[in-house]
PDB file of C-alpha atoms and ligand atoms in Angstrom:
ATOM      1  CA  MET A   1      -9.320  -8.504 -16.874  1.00  0.00           C
ATOM      2  CA  VAL A   2      -5.602  -9.041 -16.503  1.00  0.00           C
ATOM      3  CA  LEU A   3      -3.562  -7.306 -13.824  1.00  0.00           C
ATOM      4  CA  VAL A   4      -2.663  -3.715 -14.698  1.00  0.00           C
ATOM      5  CA  THR A   5       0.223  -1.586 -13.406  1.00  0.00           C
ATOM      6  CA  ASN A   6       0.189   0.860 -10.523  1.00  0.00           C
ATOM      7  CA  LYS A   7       1.317   3.524 -12.993  1.00  0.00           C
ATOM      8  CA  GLU A   8      -1.904   3.077 -14.956  1.00  0.00           C
ATOM      9  CA  VAL A   9      -4.260   3.410 -11.974  1.00  0.00           C
ATOM     10  CA  LEU A  10      -2.211   6.041 -10.135  1.00  0.00           C
ATOM     11  CA  ASP A  11      -1.654   8.374 -13.096  1.00  0.00           C
ATOM     12  CA  ALA A  12      -5.443   8.357 -13.573  1.00  0.00           C
ATOM     13  CA  ALA A  13      -5.885   9.115  -9.857  1.00  0.00           C
ATOM     14  CA  ASN A  14      -3.346  11.960 -10.121  1.00  0.00           C
ATOM     15  CA  ASP A  15      -5.303  13.452 -13.035  1.00  0.00           C
ATOM     16  CA  GLY A  16      -8.666  12.894 -11.344  1.00  0.00           C
ATOM     17  CA  GLY A  17      -7.727  14.079  -7.836  1.00  0.00           C
ATOM     18  CA  TYR A  18      -8.517  10.912  -5.862  1.00  0.00           C
ATOM     19  CA  ALA A  19      -6.570   8.103  -4.190  1.00  0.00           C
ATOM     20  CA  VAL A  20      -6.502   4.376  -4.882  1.00  0.00           C
ATOM     21  CA  GLY A  21      -6.509   2.037  -1.883  1.00  0.00           C
ATOM     22  CA  ALA A  22      -3.554  -0.329  -1.509  1.00  0.00           C
ATOM     23  CA  PHE A  23      -4.716  -3.102   0.783  1.00  0.00           C
ATOM     24  CA  ASN A  24      -2.352  -5.769   2.105  1.00  0.00           C
ATOM     25  CA  ILE A  25      -3.130  -9.376   1.276  1.00  0.00           C
ATOM     26  CA  ASN A  26      -1.924 -12.487   3.081  1.00  0.00           C
ATOM     27  CA  ASN A  27      -4.533 -15.113   2.283  1.00  0.00           C
ATOM     28  CA  MET A  28      -7.585 -15.944   0.195  1.00  0.00           C
ATOM     29  CA  GLU A  29     -10.245 -14.427   2.457  1.00  0.00           C
ATOM     30  CA  ILE A  30      -8.525 -11.028   2.648  1.00  0.00           C
ATOM     31  CA  THR A  31      -8.058 -10.979  -1.137  1.00  0.00           C
ATOM     32  CA  GLN A  32     -11.689 -11.936  -1.733  1.00  0.00           C
ATOM     33  CA  ALA A  33     -12.925  -9.231   0.643  1.00  0.00           C
ATOM     34  CA  ILE A  34     -10.891  -6.547  -1.133  1.00  0.00           C
ATOM     35  CA  ILE A  35     -11.859  -7.618  -4.649  1.00  0.00           C
ATOM     36  CA  SER A  36     -15.551  -8.134  -4.026  1.00  0.00           C
ATOM     37  CA  THR A  37     -15.818  -4.712  -2.351  1.00  0.00           C
ATOM     38  CA  ALA A  38     -13.831  -2.931  -5.089  1.00  0.00           C
ATOM     39  CA  SER A  39     -16.058  -4.633  -7.685  1.00  0.00           C
ATOM     40  CA  GLU A  40     -19.260  -3.595  -5.890  1.00  0.00           C
ATOM     41  CA  MET A  41     -17.987  -0.013  -5.694  1.00  0.00           C
ATOM     42  CA  ASN A  42     -16.570   0.027  -9.233  1.00  0.00           C
ATOM     43  CA  ALA A  43     -13.194   1.137  -7.856  1.00  0.00           C
ATOM     44  CA  PRO A  44      -9.640   0.448  -9.033  1.00  0.00           C
ATOM     45  CA  VAL A  45      -7.650  -1.362  -6.363  1.00  0.00           C
ATOM     46  CA  ILE A  46      -4.079  -2.324  -5.461  1.00  0.00           C
ATOM     47  CA  LEU A  47      -3.344  -5.721  -3.917  1.00  0.00           C
ATOM     48  CA  ALA A  48      -0.219  -5.182  -1.839  1.00  0.00           C
ATOM     49  CA  ALA A  49       1.929  -8.150  -0.838  1.00  0.00           C
ATOM     50  CA  SER A  50       4.834  -7.575   1.532  1.00  0.00           C
ATOM     51  CA  GLN A  51       7.957  -9.728   1.687  1.00  0.00           C
ATOM     52  CA  GLY A  52       6.424 -11.225   4.837  1.00  0.00           C
ATOM     53  CA  ALA A  53       3.221 -12.098   2.975  1.00  0.00           C
ATOM     54  CA  ILE A  54       5.284 -13.748   0.242  1.00  0.00           C
ATOM     55  CA  GLU A  55       7.163 -15.762   2.868  1.00  0.00           C
ATOM     56  CA  TYR A  56       3.908 -16.726   4.597  1.00  0.00           C
ATOM     57  CA  ALA A  57       1.741 -17.663   1.624  1.00  0.00           C
ATOM     58  CA  GLY A  58       4.362 -18.476  -1.009  1.00  0.00           C
ATOM     59  CA  ILE A  59       4.809 -16.297  -4.085  1.00  0.00           C
ATOM     60  CA  GLU A  60       2.965 -18.789  -6.311  1.00  0.00           C
ATOM     61  CA  TYR A  61      -0.171 -18.522  -4.153  1.00  0.00           C
ATOM     62  CA  ILE A  62       0.049 -14.723  -4.074  1.00  0.00           C
ATOM     63  CA  GLU A  63       0.415 -14.651  -7.868  1.00  0.00           C
ATOM     64  CA  ALA A  64      -2.486 -17.058  -8.370  1.00  0.00           C
ATOM     65  CA  LEU A  65      -4.745 -15.197  -5.923  1.00  0.00           C
ATOM     66  CA  ALA A  66      -4.127 -11.855  -7.608  1.00  0.00           C
ATOM     67  CA  LYS A  67      -4.455 -13.173 -11.152  1.00  0.00           C
ATOM     68  CA  THR A  68      -7.688 -14.961 -10.251  1.00  0.00           C
ATOM     69  CA  ALA A  69      -8.970 -11.837  -8.537  1.00  0.00           C
ATOM     70  CA  ALA A  70      -8.261  -9.738 -11.639  1.00  0.00           C
ATOM     71  CA  ALA A  71      -9.796 -12.337 -13.947  1.00  0.00           C
ATOM     72  CA  ILE A  72     -13.164 -12.403 -12.175  1.00  0.00           C
ATOM     73  CA  THR A  73     -13.703  -8.654 -11.901  1.00  0.00           C
ATOM     74  CA  ASP A  74     -14.132  -5.765 -14.329  1.00  0.00           C
ATOM     75  CA  VAL A  75     -12.309  -3.228 -12.158  1.00  0.00           C
ATOM     76  CA  PRO A  76      -8.565  -2.548 -12.616  1.00  0.00           C
ATOM     77  CA  VAL A  77      -6.494  -4.632 -10.172  1.00  0.00           C
ATOM     78  CA  THR A  78      -2.732  -4.449  -9.640  1.00  0.00           C
ATOM     79  CA  LEU A  79      -0.321  -6.748  -7.792  1.00  0.00           C
ATOM     80  CA  HIS A  80       2.265  -4.694  -5.951  1.00  0.00           C
ATOM     81  CA  LEU A  81       5.252  -5.629  -3.786  1.00  0.00           C
ATOM     82  CA  ASP A  82       4.954  -3.603  -0.577  1.00  0.00           C
ATOM     83  CA  HIS A  83       8.244  -2.510   1.072  1.00  0.00           C
ATOM     84  CA  GLY A  84      10.678  -4.516  -1.013  1.00  0.00           C
ATOM     85  CA  THR A  85      14.121  -4.316   0.551  1.00  0.00           C
ATOM     86  CA  ASP A  86      15.697  -7.362  -1.068  1.00  0.00           C
ATOM     87  CA  PHE A  87      16.752  -7.110  -4.714  1.00  0.00           C
ATOM     88  CA  ASN A  88      16.291 -10.880  -5.152  1.00  0.00           C
ATOM     89  CA  VAL A  89      12.659 -10.625  -4.035  1.00  0.00           C
ATOM     90  CA  ILE A  90      12.163  -7.851  -6.613  1.00  0.00           C
ATOM     91  CA  LEU A  91      13.490 -10.200  -9.322  1.00  0.00           C
ATOM     92  CA  GLN A  92      11.196 -12.977  -8.075  1.00  0.00           C
ATOM     93  CA  CYS A  93       8.219 -10.603  -8.253  1.00  0.00           C
ATOM     94  CA  ILE A  94       9.098  -9.709 -11.839  1.00  0.00           C
ATOM     95  CA  ARG A  95       9.113 -13.418 -12.711  1.00  0.00           C
ATOM     96  CA  HIS A  96       5.841 -14.058 -10.862  1.00  0.00           C
ATOM     97  CA  GLY A  97       3.512 -11.642 -12.556  1.00  0.00           C
ATOM     98  CA  PHE A  98       3.685  -8.661 -10.195  1.00  0.00           C
ATOM     99  CA  THR A  99       2.818  -5.450 -12.044  1.00  0.00           C
ATOM    100  CA  SER A 100       4.461  -3.086  -9.593  1.00  0.00           C
ATOM    101  CA  VAL A 101       7.190  -3.150  -6.953  1.00  0.00           C
ATOM    102  CA  MET A 102       8.120  -0.843  -4.132  1.00  0.00           C
ATOM    103  CA  ILE A 103      11.799  -0.535  -3.373  1.00  0.00           C
ATOM    104  CA  ASP A 104      12.149   0.717   0.170  1.00  0.00           C
ATOM    105  CA  GLY A 105      15.595   2.213   0.557  1.00  0.00           C
ATOM    106  CA  SER A 106      14.319   4.737   3.095  1.00  0.00           C
ATOM    107  CA  LYS A 107      16.642   3.453   5.813  1.00  0.00           C
ATOM    108  CA  LEU A 108      19.667   4.207   3.622  1.00  0.00           C
ATOM    109  CA  PRO A 109      21.447   7.564   3.202  1.00  0.00           C
ATOM    110  CA  PHE A 110      19.948   9.684   0.360  1.00  0.00           C
ATOM    111  CA  GLU A 111      22.589   8.780  -2.271  1.00  0.00           C
ATOM    112  CA  ASP A 112      22.374   5.045  -1.511  1.00  0.00           C
ATOM    113  CA  ASN A 113      18.552   5.083  -1.586  1.00  0.00           C
ATOM    114  CA  LEU A 114      18.754   6.860  -4.941  1.00  0.00           C
ATOM    115  CA  ALA A 115      21.270   4.355  -6.380  1.00  0.00           C
ATOM    116  CA  LEU A 116      19.269   1.317  -5.185  1.00  0.00           C
ATOM    117  CA  THR A 117      16.008   2.766  -6.524  1.00  0.00           C
ATOM    118  CA  LYS A 118      17.665   3.454  -9.889  1.00  0.00           C
ATOM    119  CA  LYS A 119      18.914  -0.128 -10.036  1.00  0.00           C
ATOM    120  CA  VAL A 120      15.355  -1.416  -9.466  1.00  0.00           C
ATOM    121  CA  VAL A 121      13.872   0.961 -12.056  1.00  0.00           C
ATOM    122  CA  ASP A 122      16.472  -0.278 -14.558  1.00  0.00           C
ATOM    123  CA  VAL A 123      15.285  -3.880 -14.237  1.00  0.00           C
ATOM    124  CA  ALA A 124      11.569  -3.314 -13.581  1.00  0.00           C
ATOM    125  CA  HIS A 125      10.713  -0.780 -16.311  1.00  0.00           C
ATOM    126  CA  PRO A 126      11.923  -2.885 -19.263  1.00  0.00           C
ATOM    127  CA  CYS A 127       9.793  -5.760 -17.870  1.00  0.00           C
ATOM    128  CA  GLY A 128       6.716  -3.511 -17.784  1.00  0.00           C
ATOM    129  CA  LEU A 129       6.439  -3.052 -14.002  1.00  0.00           C
ATOM    130  CA  SER A 130       6.019   0.261 -12.286  1.00  0.00           C
ATOM    131  CA  VAL A 131       8.183   1.252  -9.330  1.00  0.00           C
ATOM    132  CA  GLU A 132       7.396   3.041  -6.069  1.00  0.00           C
ATOM    133  CA  ALA A 133      10.184   4.367  -3.856  1.00  0.00           C
ATOM    134  CA  GLU A 134      10.233   5.960  -0.408  1.00  0.00           C
ATOM    135  CA  LEU A 135      11.982   9.117   0.670  1.00  0.00           C
ATOM    136  CA  GLY A 136      11.951  10.073   4.329  1.00  0.00           C
ATOM    137  CA  ARG A 137      11.350   7.493   7.027  1.00  0.00           C
ATOM    138  CA  LEU A 138       8.087   6.496   8.758  1.00  0.00           C
ATOM    139  CA  VAL A 139       8.029   5.519  12.396  1.00  0.00           C
ATOM    140  CA  GLY A 140       6.543   2.132  13.370  1.00  0.00           C
ATOM    141  CA  VAL A 141       6.618  -1.519  12.398  1.00  0.00           C
ATOM    142  CA  GLU A 142       5.475  -2.870   9.030  1.00  0.00           C
ATOM    143  CA  ASP A 143       6.061  -6.586   8.748  1.00  0.00           C
ATOM    144  CA  GLN A 144       9.856  -6.984   8.745  1.00  0.00           C
ATOM    145  CA  ILE A 145      10.757  -3.276   8.900  1.00  0.00           C
ATOM    146  CA  SER A 146      10.963  -1.364  12.130  1.00  0.00           C
ATOM    147  CA  VAL A 147      11.768   2.342  12.613  1.00  0.00           C
ATOM    148  CA  THR A 148      12.054   4.045  16.021  1.00  0.00           C
ATOM    149  CA  GLU A 149      10.841   7.597  16.695  1.00  0.00           C
ATOM    150  CA  LYS A 150      14.464   8.803  16.743  1.00  0.00           C
ATOM    151  CA  GLU A 151      15.132   7.352  13.284  1.00  0.00           C
ATOM    152  CA  ALA A 152      12.028   8.875  11.654  1.00  0.00           C
ATOM    153  CA  VAL A 153      12.627  11.695   9.123  1.00  0.00           C
ATOM    154  CA  PHE A 154      10.106  13.784   7.176  1.00  0.00           C
ATOM    155  CA  THR A 155      10.555  14.085   3.394  1.00  0.00           C
ATOM    156  CA  ASP A 156      12.422  17.145   2.166  1.00  0.00           C
ATOM    157  CA  PRO A 157      10.595  18.687  -0.852  1.00  0.00           C
ATOM    158  CA  ASP A 158      13.787  19.645  -2.746  1.00  0.00           C
ATOM    159  CA  GLU A 159      15.334  16.237  -2.199  1.00  0.00           C
ATOM    160  CA  ALA A 160      12.091  14.716  -3.518  1.00  0.00           C
ATOM    161  CA  VAL A 161      12.474  16.661  -6.792  1.00  0.00           C
ATOM    162  CA  GLN A 162      16.067  15.497  -7.288  1.00  0.00           C
ATOM    163  CA  PHE A 163      15.173  11.909  -6.307  1.00  0.00           C
ATOM    164  CA  VAL A 164      12.299  11.633  -8.772  1.00  0.00           C
ATOM    165  CA  GLU A 165      14.268  13.237 -11.601  1.00  0.00           C
ATOM    166  CA  GLU A 166      17.291  11.012 -11.165  1.00  0.00           C
ATOM    167  CA  THR A 167      15.520   7.697 -10.519  1.00  0.00           C
ATOM    168  CA  ASP A 168      12.546   7.947 -12.921  1.00  0.00           C
ATOM    169  CA  VAL A 169      10.268   6.237 -10.331  1.00  0.00           C
ATOM    170  CA  ASP A 170       6.530   6.142 -11.051  1.00  0.00           C
ATOM    171  CA  SER A 171       5.280   7.054  -7.580  1.00  0.00           C
ATOM    172  CA  LEU A 172       6.836   8.302  -4.357  1.00  0.00           C
ATOM    173  CA  ALA A 173       5.995   7.408  -0.763  1.00  0.00           C
ATOM    174  CA  ILE A 174       6.582  10.399   1.477  1.00  0.00           C
ATOM    175  CA  ALA A 175       6.947  10.815   5.222  1.00  0.00           C
ATOM    176  CA  ILE A 176       4.648  13.566   6.534  1.00  0.00           C
ATOM    177  CA  GLY A 177       3.811  12.262  10.013  1.00  0.00           C
ATOM    178  CA  SER A 178       1.954   9.012   9.451  1.00  0.00           C
ATOM    179  CA  ALA A 179       3.183   5.805  11.109  1.00  0.00           C
ATOM    180  CA  HIS A 180       2.936   2.086  10.492  1.00  0.00           C
ATOM    181  CA  GLY A 181       0.928   0.048  13.001  1.00  0.00           C
ATOM    182  CA  ILE A 182      -1.368   1.307  15.783  1.00  0.00           C
ATOM    183  CA  TYR A 183      -1.130   5.023  16.717  1.00  0.00           C
ATOM    184  CA  LYS A 184      -0.439   5.895  20.331  1.00  0.00           C
ATOM    185  CA  GLY A 185      -1.858   9.428  20.111  1.00  0.00           C
ATOM    186  CA  GLU A 186      -3.794  11.332  17.450  1.00  0.00           C
ATOM    187  CA  PRO A 187      -1.758  11.332  14.201  1.00  0.00           C
ATOM    188  CA  LYS A 188      -0.937  14.826  12.904  1.00  0.00           C
ATOM    189  CA  LEU A 189      -0.009  15.136   9.254  1.00  0.00           C
ATOM    190  CA  ASP A 190       2.245  17.912   7.963  1.00  0.00           C
ATOM    191  CA  PHE A 191      -0.110  19.214   5.254  1.00  0.00           C
ATOM    192  CA  GLU A 192       2.130  22.183   4.428  1.00  0.00           C
ATOM    193  CA  ARG A 193       4.945  19.823   3.549  1.00  0.00           C
ATOM    194  CA  LEU A 194       2.594  17.679   1.451  1.00  0.00           C
ATOM    195  CA  GLU A 195       1.420  20.752  -0.443  1.00  0.00           C
ATOM    196  CA  LYS A 196       5.021  21.821  -1.126  1.00  0.00           C
ATOM    197  CA  ILE A 197       6.018  18.361  -2.351  1.00  0.00           C
ATOM    198  CA  ASP A 198       2.929  18.067  -4.551  1.00  0.00           C
ATOM    199  CA  LYS A 199       3.669  21.448  -6.169  1.00  0.00           C
ATOM    200  CA  LYS A 200       7.216  20.399  -7.039  1.00  0.00           C
ATOM    201  CA  VAL A 201       6.720  16.719  -7.891  1.00  0.00           C
ATOM    202  CA  ASP A 202       4.435  15.633 -10.740  1.00  0.00           C
ATOM    203  CA  ILE A 203       4.232  11.873 -10.104  1.00  0.00           C
ATOM    204  CA  PRO A 204       1.596  10.303  -7.785  1.00  0.00           C
ATOM    205  CA  LEU A 205       2.369  10.579  -4.059  1.00  0.00           C
ATOM    206  CA  VAL A 206       1.817   7.715  -1.626  1.00  0.00           C
ATOM    207  CA  LEU A 207       0.717   7.749   2.015  1.00  0.00           C
ATOM    208  CA  HIS A 208       1.847   4.763   4.057  1.00  0.00           C
ATOM    209  CA  GLY A 209       0.675   4.091   7.597  1.00  0.00           C
ATOM    210  CA  ALA A 210      -2.843   5.323   6.893  1.00  0.00           C
ATOM    211  CA  SER A 211      -4.699   3.009   9.306  1.00  0.00           C
ATOM    212  CA  GLY A 212      -6.026   5.056  12.196  1.00  0.00           C
ATOM    213  CA  ILE A 213      -5.693   8.462  10.486  1.00  0.00           C
ATOM    214  CA  PRO A 214      -8.955  10.364  10.994  1.00  0.00           C
ATOM    215  CA  GLU A 215     -11.324  10.722   8.032  1.00  0.00           C
ATOM    216  CA  ASP A 216     -10.935  14.511   7.707  1.00  0.00           C
ATOM    217  CA  SER A 217      -7.140  14.226   7.529  1.00  0.00           C
ATOM    218  CA  ILE A 218      -7.367  11.533   4.850  1.00  0.00           C
ATOM    219  CA  ILE A 219      -9.774  13.631   2.784  1.00  0.00           C
ATOM    220  CA  ARG A 220      -7.491  16.675   3.125  1.00  0.00           C
ATOM    221  CA  ALA A 221      -4.404  14.638   2.183  1.00  0.00           C
ATOM    222  CA  VAL A 222      -6.167  13.377  -0.958  1.00  0.00           C
ATOM    223  CA  LYS A 223      -7.157  16.939  -1.850  1.00  0.00           C
ATOM    224  CA  LEU A 224      -3.546  18.055  -1.446  1.00  0.00           C
ATOM    225  CA  GLY A 225      -2.111  15.388  -3.731  1.00  0.00           C
ATOM    226  CA  ILE A 226      -2.006  11.898  -2.189  1.00  0.00           C
ATOM    227  CA  ASN A 227      -2.983   9.295  -4.844  1.00  0.00           C
ATOM    228  CA  LYS A 228      -2.244   5.947  -3.161  1.00  0.00           C
ATOM    229  CA  ILE A 229      -3.138   5.082   0.419  1.00  0.00           C
ATOM    230  CA  ASN A 230      -1.840   1.972   2.202  1.00  0.00           C
ATOM    231  CA  ILE A 231      -4.013   0.114   4.673  1.00  0.00           C
ATOM    232  CA  ASP A 232      -2.887  -2.992   6.527  1.00  0.00           C
ATOM    233  CA  THR A 233      -3.324  -2.644  10.302  1.00  0.00           C
ATOM    234  CA  GLU A 234      -7.073  -1.904  10.170  1.00  0.00           C
ATOM    235  CA  LEU A 235      -7.610  -5.048   8.067  1.00  0.00           C
ATOM    236  CA  ARG A 236      -5.642  -7.100  10.573  1.00  0.00           C
ATOM    237  CA  LEU A 237      -7.627  -5.696  13.495  1.00  0.00           C
ATOM    238  CA  ALA A 238     -10.946  -6.362  11.736  1.00  0.00           C
ATOM    239  CA  PHE A 239      -9.860  -9.926  10.987  1.00  0.00           C
ATOM    240  CA  ARG A 240      -8.646 -10.525  14.552  1.00  0.00           C
ATOM    241  CA  ASP A 241     -11.755  -9.051  16.202  1.00  0.00           C
ATOM    242  CA  ALA A 242     -14.136 -11.055  14.015  1.00  0.00           C
ATOM    243  CA  VAL A 243     -12.275 -14.321  14.630  1.00  0.00           C
ATOM    244  CA  ARG A 244     -12.098 -13.627  18.367  1.00  0.00           C
ATOM    245  CA  LYS A 245     -15.836 -12.955  18.525  1.00  0.00           C
ATOM    246  CA  VAL A 246     -16.706 -16.226  16.806  1.00  0.00           C
ATOM    247  CA  VAL A 247     -14.346 -18.400  18.802  1.00  0.00           C
ATOM    248  CA  THR A 248     -15.211 -16.885  22.166  1.00  0.00           C
ATOM    249  CA  GLU A 249     -18.971 -16.715  21.625  1.00  0.00           C
ATOM    250  CA  SER A 250     -19.497 -20.136  20.085  1.00  0.00           C
ATOM    251  CA  ASP A 251     -17.831 -23.503  19.847  1.00  0.00           C
ATOM    252  CA  VAL A 252     -17.687 -23.633  16.034  1.00  0.00           C
ATOM    253  CA  TYR A 253     -14.678 -25.389  14.590  1.00  0.00           C
ATOM    254  CA  ASP A 254     -15.404 -25.133  10.873  1.00  0.00           C
ATOM    255  CA  PRO A 255     -12.736 -22.747   9.428  1.00  0.00           C
ATOM    256  CA  ARG A 256     -15.357 -21.362   7.053  1.00  0.00           C
ATOM    257  CA  LYS A 257     -17.447 -20.228  10.019  1.00  0.00           C
ATOM    258  CA  ILE A 258     -14.371 -18.636  11.592  1.00  0.00           C
ATOM    259  CA  CYS A 259     -12.841 -16.991   8.507  1.00  0.00           C
ATOM    260  CA  GLY A 260     -16.160 -16.100   6.840  1.00  0.00           C
ATOM    261  CA  PRO A 261     -17.102 -13.422   9.404  1.00  0.00           C
ATOM    262  CA  ALA A 262     -13.510 -12.110   9.242  1.00  0.00           C
ATOM    263  CA  ARG A 263     -13.873 -11.752   5.492  1.00  0.00           C
ATOM    264  CA  ASP A 264     -17.138  -9.823   5.992  1.00  0.00           C
ATOM    265  CA  ALA A 265     -15.484  -7.558   8.575  1.00  0.00           C
ATOM    266  CA  ILE A 266     -12.649  -6.724   6.175  1.00  0.00           C
ATOM    267  CA  LYS A 267     -15.176  -5.889   3.469  1.00  0.00           C
ATOM    268  CA  GLU A 268     -16.644  -3.206   5.741  1.00  0.00           C
ATOM    269  CA  VAL A 269     -13.232  -1.606   6.317  1.00  0.00           C
ATOM    270  CA  VAL A 270     -12.413  -1.635   2.588  1.00  0.00           C
ATOM    271  CA  ARG A 271     -15.841  -0.164   1.734  1.00  0.00           C
ATOM    272  CA  TYR A 272     -15.357   2.723   4.144  1.00  0.00           C
ATOM    273  CA  LYS A 273     -11.798   3.432   2.949  1.00  0.00           C
ATOM    274  CA  ILE A 274     -12.638   3.405  -0.774  1.00  0.00           C
ATOM    275  CA  GLY A 275     -15.475   5.825   0.046  1.00  0.00           C
ATOM    276  CA  ILE A 276     -13.213   8.390   1.740  1.00  0.00           C
ATOM    277  CA  PHE A 277     -10.360   7.929  -0.772  1.00  0.00           C
ATOM    278  CA  GLY A 278     -12.735   9.099  -3.519  1.00  0.00           C
ATOM    279  CA  SER A 279     -12.068   6.134  -5.834  1.00  0.00           C
ATOM    280  CA  GLU A 280     -15.637   4.796  -5.970  1.00  0.00           C
ATOM    281  CA  ASN A 281     -16.845   4.645  -9.593  1.00  0.00           C
ATOM    282  CA  LYS A 282     -13.368   5.485 -10.917  1.00  0.00           C
ATOM    283  CA  ALA A 283     -12.760   2.043 -12.452  1.00  0.00           C
TER     284      ALA A 283
HETATM  285  P1  LIG B 301      -0.870   0.692   8.394  1.00  0.00           P
HETATM  286  O1  LIG B 301      -0.035  -0.093   9.373  1.00  0.00           O
HETATM  287  O2  LIG B 301      -1.195   2.046   8.946  1.00  0.00           O
HETATM  288  O3  LIG B 301      -2.063  -0.042   7.961  1.00  0.00           O
HETATM  289  O4  LIG B 301       0.048   0.967   7.129  1.00  0.00           O
HETATM  290  C1  LIG B 301       0.197  -0.011   6.148  1.00  0.00           C
HETATM  291  C2  LIG B 301       1.242   0.342   5.175  1.00  0.00           C
HETATM  292  O5  LIG B 301       1.673   1.470   5.049  1.00  0.00           O
HETATM  293  C3  LIG B 301       1.738  -0.756   4.313  1.00  0.00           C
HETATM  294  O6  LIG B 301       2.795  -0.366   3.514  1.00  0.00           O
END
């Protein structure tokens, strides 16, 4: 298959009451782990590439990895820019086959976030890409973006309505208590707020910072209207732990014997997440 848009897979998830996993890719092994697991589980999947991933791998490699991944599987696959903050990177993504972009203006005042998001929608929609925006601000560090606890703000339901109406975005990332990176304590999601936003906003809602959120909270969030769930940190940890085990417990030096077990470890994380997101057999 060819890459499809986030709008296509997320509108179906919104109708069907499940969430699609958005897993961050940085290299071939991570991409392979995500695609082979999604294929085995017959699940739609979002390959998320951050600006940092694009800098690390090169946009041509990211494009080729995602297009190859989509070509060798029957499940719907999308290529999505995660946390785009640079308009030039958005334009590059449009030229390089991305099917969806996130514009993250969450650090800006409401009116400026709205204007920037509108500007991205105006260039992305005519080119056939879907657009995700963020309203509210998540604590933590995701690649090049860092937000302190003081700067974090939960999403206001009425502002969300106005924002979606005026920008025409296809999905909205909301801040309800999740955080990027590793949690210090037990994460507590504001389900009441999620319910209010979901009642007022028709488009698919997105949960960032989902690594480390307990299974019951994820299942409840999906029930209350979350349709896209972002996972990065748990993939990184699985990769790191598997590599560390191999290099400390043996003297192998073949990269395939180092990265192969990491790929297997990531597959296990993706399998578990797709299971609790409810997207198995939704391809
Ligand atoms: P985690 O750091 O919790 O994996 O969140 C990833 C994310 O939200 C990417 O946008």
